Amino acid sequence: MRARILDAAEAQFAKHGFDGVAMRDVAGRARVDAALLHYYFGTKKGLFDAVFARRAAVLNRVRIDALDEYARRAGHNVTVEGALKAFTDPLLELAALGDKGWKNYFALLAQVNNTPAWGGRTMTRYFDPVIQRLVEVVRVALPDADPQDLYWSYHFLSGALTLVLSQTGRLERLSRGLCRSGDIEAVYARLTPFMTAGFLAVCQPAGARKVRAGGAVRRRSDGRMLQAGRG
Amino acid sequence: MRARILDAAEAQFAKHGFDGVAMRDVAGRARVDAALLHYYFGTKKGLFDAVFARRAAVLNRVRIDALDEYARRAGHNVTVEGALKAFTDPLLELAALGDKGWKNYFALLAQVNNTPAWGGRTMTRYFDPVIQRLVEVVRVALPDADPQDLYWSYHFLSGALTLVLSQTGRLERLSRGLCRSGDIEAVYARLTPFMTAGFLAVCQPAGARKVRAGGAVRRRSDGRMLQAGRG
DNA sequence: GTCTATAACTGGATAGAC
DNA sequence: GTCTATCCAGTTATAGAC
């Protein structure tokens, strides 16, 4: 019963946000009486928090496990790519299950992650430990990286990942049907390579960085970029 | 008067989203009578659309101009980095002005971009032309790139860019004050290098791609990734 | 634990005076 | 163009029967 309410609330909050959802709607979709929601969860905010916390716990466990497992197996041979895969793959696997609940939850995360009023606080409260663990593991691969570069790089990854899972239909429209945003296989094939290259470009100290052909970048001492070659 | 209402509405919608804002609040902050909002904009949705459209027009003009200008000057020597800079720099410059209005607007964009119910449609309606132009210009640098790879890469960029501008305070908290999300100089220094590397890693056809040391990736025919070396 | 009824309030929107 | 007054639909939340 509790679960049915949480499922319905999750779907509605994911689609319309906290303020766009009426307790009545949730009760109707869950096919329970409206007063029950208050009996179980007290307030609307209580219901929302319960929705948010339920899968956060699961998500954090599988990701922390994946990161620990990867760090243990890789030892000193940790790579940026391996660390990022350990962080994102468990999430993509859940998204690929076809489970409506997880898809809704990820769409909810995308909204919260971009909600100025309280989104930052909420994401911090629930997800900081796993992200700090990710940064730790990446640091094994890039021991000389500037922490600021690592955090900014993660921030870029976070934005991309949440938008990918946000189910807005944006990509379909933009690509005129060429890409489907629910196509997790397509994300698997591209997200980690993209992000790995990004992390390396930003976080690898200048001395250790290989200069690549075409569009090589070099960091100046003040942190601004200079474009090498023809601009 | 219209402008004062739009400014107040922009700030409120940016912070709390469409459903989190009351017309009364907007009227109060704009210090005008509540009935005036309906006189000028008809409905709440009419007000929201006016807010959204106002700066979209400005943003589209400066970005299209920057892309055209860059394509003209670079000719056949277009680089991915140059194209991405032409696309993002005008936006970052507006964000760096210190103008509260633009900051609010970008936070609003971040929310809309991640709103499942109608965000995709809205972003498409207002911003598709400039993005198609970006893809066109990037294609001059990567003529053999698969369009799907380009659209996915843009999707990643879009998510990162909107989160960066979303003003949630997330980055501050995560980095324990080491980074400030409003620090546009820091974004300048990192966003383009990160995204350029990502685009090249994903969109450069395998034949033309240099294999990099450490964490090299190869695409299989089915699009899945294989990690080279120790995983 | 569950449902009925309703309190208490806030929301968008409008009619009509000036 | 602007403001007063108000309508009324929809909201969260609770009291109390069963």
Short mmCIF file of C-alpha atoms in Angstrom, two decimals, chain B:
data_model
loop_
_atom_site.label_atom_id
_atom_site.label_comp_id
_atom_site.label_asym_id
_atom_site.label_seq_id
_atom_site.Cartn_x
_atom_site.Cartn_y
_atom_site.Cartn_z
CA MET B 1 5.90 48.63 -16.48
CA ARG B 2 5.74 45.54 -18.66
CA ALA B 3 9.48 45.16 -18.16
CA ARG B 4 9.19 45.41 -14.40
CA ILE B 5 6.60 42.66 -14.37
CA LEU B 6 8.73 40.49 -16.64
CA ASP B 7 11.78 40.98 -14.42
CA ALA B 8 9.91 40.00 -11.30
CA ALA B 9 8.29 37.03 -13.01
CA GLU B 10 11.63 35.91 -14.39
CA ALA B 11 13.19 35.91 -10.95
CA GLN B 12 10.30 34.00 -9.41
CA PHE B 13 9.89 31.44 -12.17
CA ALA B 14 13.65 30.85 -12.13
CA LYS B 15 13.65 30.11 -8.42
CA HIS B 16 10.42 28.16 -8.03
CA GLY B 17 9.31 26.96 -11.44
CA PHE B 18 6.00 27.62 -13.16
CA ASP B 19 3.78 25.92 -10.60
CA GLY B 20 5.71 27.20 -7.61
CA VAL B 21 4.90 30.84 -8.36
CA ALA B 22 1.73 32.76 -7.59
CA MET B 23 0.64 35.66 -9.75
CA ARG B 24 0.13 37.59 -6.53
CA ASP B 25 3.80 37.12 -5.60
CA VAL B 26 4.94 38.42 -8.95
CA ALA B 27 2.66 41.43 -8.68
CA GLY B 28 3.93 42.13 -5.18
CA ARG B 29 7.59 41.97 -6.17
CA ALA B 30 6.98 44.10 -9.23
CA ARG B 31 4.99 46.51 -7.03
CA VAL B 32 2.04 46.58 -9.40
CA ASP B 33 -1.54 45.57 -8.94
CA ALA B 34 -2.26 41.89 -9.45
CA ALA B 35 -4.91 42.53 -12.06
CA LEU B 36 -2.35 44.27 -14.25
CA LEU B 37 -0.57 41.00 -14.98
CA HIS B 38 -3.73 39.69 -16.59
CA TYR B 39 -4.27 42.94 -18.43
CA TYR B 40 -0.85 42.70 -20.04
CA PHE B 41 -0.33 38.98 -20.42
CA GLY B 42 -3.76 37.39 -20.26
CA THR B 43 -2.93 34.22 -18.37
CA LYS B 44 -0.16 32.93 -16.17
CA LYS B 45 1.08 30.88 -19.08
CA GLY B 46 1.04 33.98 -21.24
CA LEU B 47 3.28 35.70 -18.71
CA PHE B 48 5.63 32.74 -18.59
CA ASP B 49 5.91 32.59 -22.37
CA ALA B 50 6.64 36.30 -22.53
CA VAL B 51 9.42 35.86 -19.96
CA PHE B 52 10.85 32.95 -21.86
CA ALA B 53 10.67 34.58 -25.28
CA ARG B 54 12.13 37.95 -24.29
CA ARG B 55 15.72 36.89 -23.75
CA ALA B 56 15.53 33.88 -26.08
CA ALA B 57 15.40 36.33 -28.97
CA VAL B 58 18.49 38.18 -27.75
CA LEU B 59 20.37 34.98 -27.00
CA ASN B 60 19.61 33.47 -30.39
CA ARG B 61 20.76 36.55 -32.24
CA VAL B 62 24.13 36.83 -30.52
CA ARG B 63 24.82 33.12 -30.84
CA ILE B 64 23.82 32.85 -34.48
CA ASP B 65 25.94 35.91 -35.19
CA ALA B 66 28.92 34.42 -33.37
CA LEU B 67 28.61 31.12 -35.21
CA ASP B 68 28.23 32.80 -38.62
CA GLU B 69 31.11 35.12 -37.92
CA TYR B 70 33.33 32.26 -36.80
CA ALA B 71 32.41 30.06 -39.79
CA ARG B 72 33.12 32.96 -42.15
CA ARG B 73 36.51 33.74 -40.66
CA ALA B 74 37.67 30.18 -40.24
CA GLY B 75 36.57 28.98 -43.67
CA HIS B 76 37.74 25.41 -44.13
CA ASN B 77 39.89 25.61 -41.02
CA VAL B 78 36.96 25.33 -38.64
CA THR B 79 37.83 23.46 -35.44
CA VAL B 80 35.51 21.78 -32.97
CA GLU B 81 36.89 24.01 -30.26
CA GLY B 82 36.26 27.15 -32.28
CA ALA B 83 32.68 26.15 -33.05
CA LEU B 84 31.91 25.29 -29.43
CA LYS B 85 33.44 28.54 -28.25
CA ALA B 86 31.31 30.51 -30.69
CA PHE B 87 28.27 28.71 -29.29
CA THR B 88 29.01 28.99 -25.57
CA ASP B 89 31.07 32.15 -25.18
CA PRO B 90 28.28 34.64 -25.94
CA LEU B 91 26.18 32.91 -23.32
CA LEU B 92 28.97 32.89 -20.74
CA GLU B 93 29.65 36.55 -21.44
CA LEU B 94 26.04 37.40 -20.66
CA ALA B 95 26.26 35.31 -17.50
CA ALA B 96 29.45 37.11 -16.51
CA LEU B 97 27.95 40.59 -16.82
CA GLY B 98 26.70 40.36 -13.29
CA ASP B 99 23.22 41.20 -14.55
CA LYS B 100 20.71 39.56 -12.22
CA GLY B 101 18.22 39.25 -15.06
CA TRP B 102 20.42 37.08 -17.23
CA LYS B 103 21.43 34.89 -14.32
CA ASN B 104 17.81 34.33 -13.49
CA TYR B 105 17.03 33.58 -17.10
CA PHE B 106 19.72 30.94 -17.32
CA ALA B 107 18.51 29.29 -14.14
CA LEU B 108 15.07 29.23 -15.74
CA LEU B 109 16.50 27.59 -18.87
CA ALA B 110 18.11 24.93 -16.71
CA GLN B 111 14.78 24.06 -15.18
CA VAL B 112 12.88 24.05 -18.44
CA ASN B 113 15.57 21.93 -20.10
CA ASN B 114 14.97 19.27 -17.44
CA THR B 115 11.18 19.48 -17.28
CA PRO B 116 9.69 16.29 -18.72
CA ALA B 117 6.12 17.43 -19.30
CA TRP B 118 6.73 20.35 -21.66
CA GLY B 119 10.41 21.30 -21.38
CA GLY B 120 11.50 19.44 -24.48
CA ARG B 121 8.86 21.07 -26.65
CA THR B 122 9.65 24.51 -25.31
CA MET B 123 13.41 24.25 -25.78
CA THR B 124 12.86 22.91 -29.28
CA ARG B 125 10.53 25.71 -30.27
CA TYR B 126 12.88 28.46 -29.18
CA PHE B 127 16.38 27.10 -29.60
CA ASP B 128 16.53 24.52 -32.36
CA PRO B 129 17.76 26.83 -35.13
CA VAL B 130 20.89 27.90 -33.27
CA ILE B 131 21.70 24.32 -32.31
CA GLN B 132 21.27 23.09 -35.85
CA ARG B 133 23.62 25.85 -36.91
CA LEU B 134 26.15 24.69 -34.30
CA VAL B 135 25.94 21.12 -35.58
CA GLU B 136 26.45 22.39 -39.14
CA VAL B 137 29.59 24.28 -38.18
CA VAL B 138 31.01 21.41 -36.14
CA ARG B 139 30.45 19.23 -39.17
CA VAL B 140 32.85 21.34 -41.18
CA ALA B 141 35.53 20.27 -38.69
CA LEU B 142 34.31 16.66 -38.56
CA PRO B 143 32.85 15.97 -42.00
CA ASP B 144 32.78 12.22 -41.52
CA ALA B 145 31.13 12.26 -38.10
CA ASP B 146 27.97 10.24 -37.60
CA PRO B 147 25.07 12.67 -37.03
CA GLN B 148 23.89 10.55 -34.11
CA ASP B 149 27.23 11.02 -32.40
CA LEU B 150 26.99 14.75 -32.94
CA TYR B 151 23.51 15.01 -31.50
CA TRP B 152 24.39 12.91 -28.47
CA SER B 153 27.49 14.96 -27.87
CA TYR B 154 25.48 18.14 -28.06
CA HIS B 155 23.01 16.63 -25.60
CA PHE B 156 25.84 16.08 -23.12
CA LEU B 157 27.05 19.63 -23.65
CA SER B 158 23.54 20.98 -23.17
CA GLY B 159 23.08 19.18 -19.87
CA ALA B 160 26.42 20.34 -18.53
CA LEU B 161 25.91 23.91 -19.65
CA THR B 162 22.46 24.24 -18.14
CA LEU B 163 23.51 22.73 -14.82
CA VAL B 164 26.46 25.09 -14.67
CA LEU B 165 24.10 28.03 -15.06
CA SER B 166 21.40 26.69 -12.78
CA GLN B 167 22.52 28.43 -9.59
CA THR B 168 21.65 25.64 -7.19
CA GLY B 169 24.72 26.05 -5.01
CA ARG B 170 25.45 22.40 -5.60
CA LEU B 171 29.09 22.83 -6.59
CA GLU B 172 29.90 25.00 -3.58
CA ARG B 173 28.56 22.41 -1.22
CA LEU B 174 30.13 19.45 -2.98
CA SER B 175 33.56 21.06 -3.13
CA ARG B 176 33.22 22.51 0.37
CA GLY B 177 33.67 26.04 -0.92
CA LEU B 178 36.59 25.24 -3.20
CA CYS B 179 34.58 26.09 -6.32
CA ARG B 180 31.86 28.68 -6.80
CA SER B 181 29.23 27.91 -9.42
CA GLY B 182 28.88 31.58 -10.30
CA ASP B 183 32.56 31.73 -11.19
CA ILE B 184 32.24 32.20 -14.94
CA GLU B 185 36.00 32.57 -15.36
CA ALA B 186 36.37 29.05 -14.01
CA VAL B 187 33.79 27.83 -16.51
CA TYR B 188 35.56 29.62 -19.36
CA ALA B 189 38.77 27.85 -18.47
CA ARG B 190 37.26 24.39 -18.39
CA LEU B 191 34.02 24.01 -20.33
CA THR B 192 35.36 24.28 -23.88
CA PRO B 193 38.41 22.07 -23.34
CA PHE B 194 36.23 19.47 -21.67
CA MET B 195 33.57 19.51 -24.36
CA THR B 196 36.01 19.69 -27.24
CA ALA B 197 37.78 16.59 -26.00
CA GLY B 198 34.43 14.87 -25.55
CA PHE B 199 33.19 15.71 -29.05
CA LEU B 200 36.45 14.50 -30.58
CA ALA B 201 36.41 11.27 -28.59
CA VAL B 202 32.86 10.45 -29.64
CA CYS B 203 32.48 11.99 -33.09
CA GLN B 204 35.80 11.45 -34.73
CA PRO B 205 35.48 8.36 -36.93
CA ALA B 206 37.67 5.51 -35.71
CA GLY B 207 40.08 5.73 -38.62
CA ALA B 208 40.90 9.37 -38.04
CA ARG B 209 41.05 9.06 -34.25
CA LYS B 210 44.41 8.98 -32.59
CA VAL B 211 44.71 6.25 -30.02
CA ARG B 212 45.69 7.90 -26.78
CA ALA B 213 47.83 6.47 -24.07
CA GLY B 214 45.90 5.32 -21.01
CA GLY B 215 42.24 4.40 -21.22
CA ALA B 216 42.04 4.23 -24.98
CA VAL B 217 38.63 3.27 -26.28
CA ARG B 218 37.59 1.58 -29.47
CA ARG B 219 34.16 1.32 -30.93
CA ARG B 220 32.78 -2.07 -31.84
CA SER B 221 30.51 -2.37 -34.82
CA ASP B 222 27.42 -2.48 -32.63
CA GLY B 223 28.31 0.75 -30.95
CA ARG B 224 29.23 -0.75 -27.58
CA MET B 225 32.51 0.13 -26.02
CA LEU B 226 35.36 -2.12 -25.16
CA GLN B 227 37.87 -0.93 -22.68
CA ALA B 228 41.41 -1.45 -23.85
CA GLY B 229 43.91 -2.66 -21.31
CA ARG B 230 43.26 -3.50 -17.73
CA GLY B 231 39.72 -2.86 -16.67
#
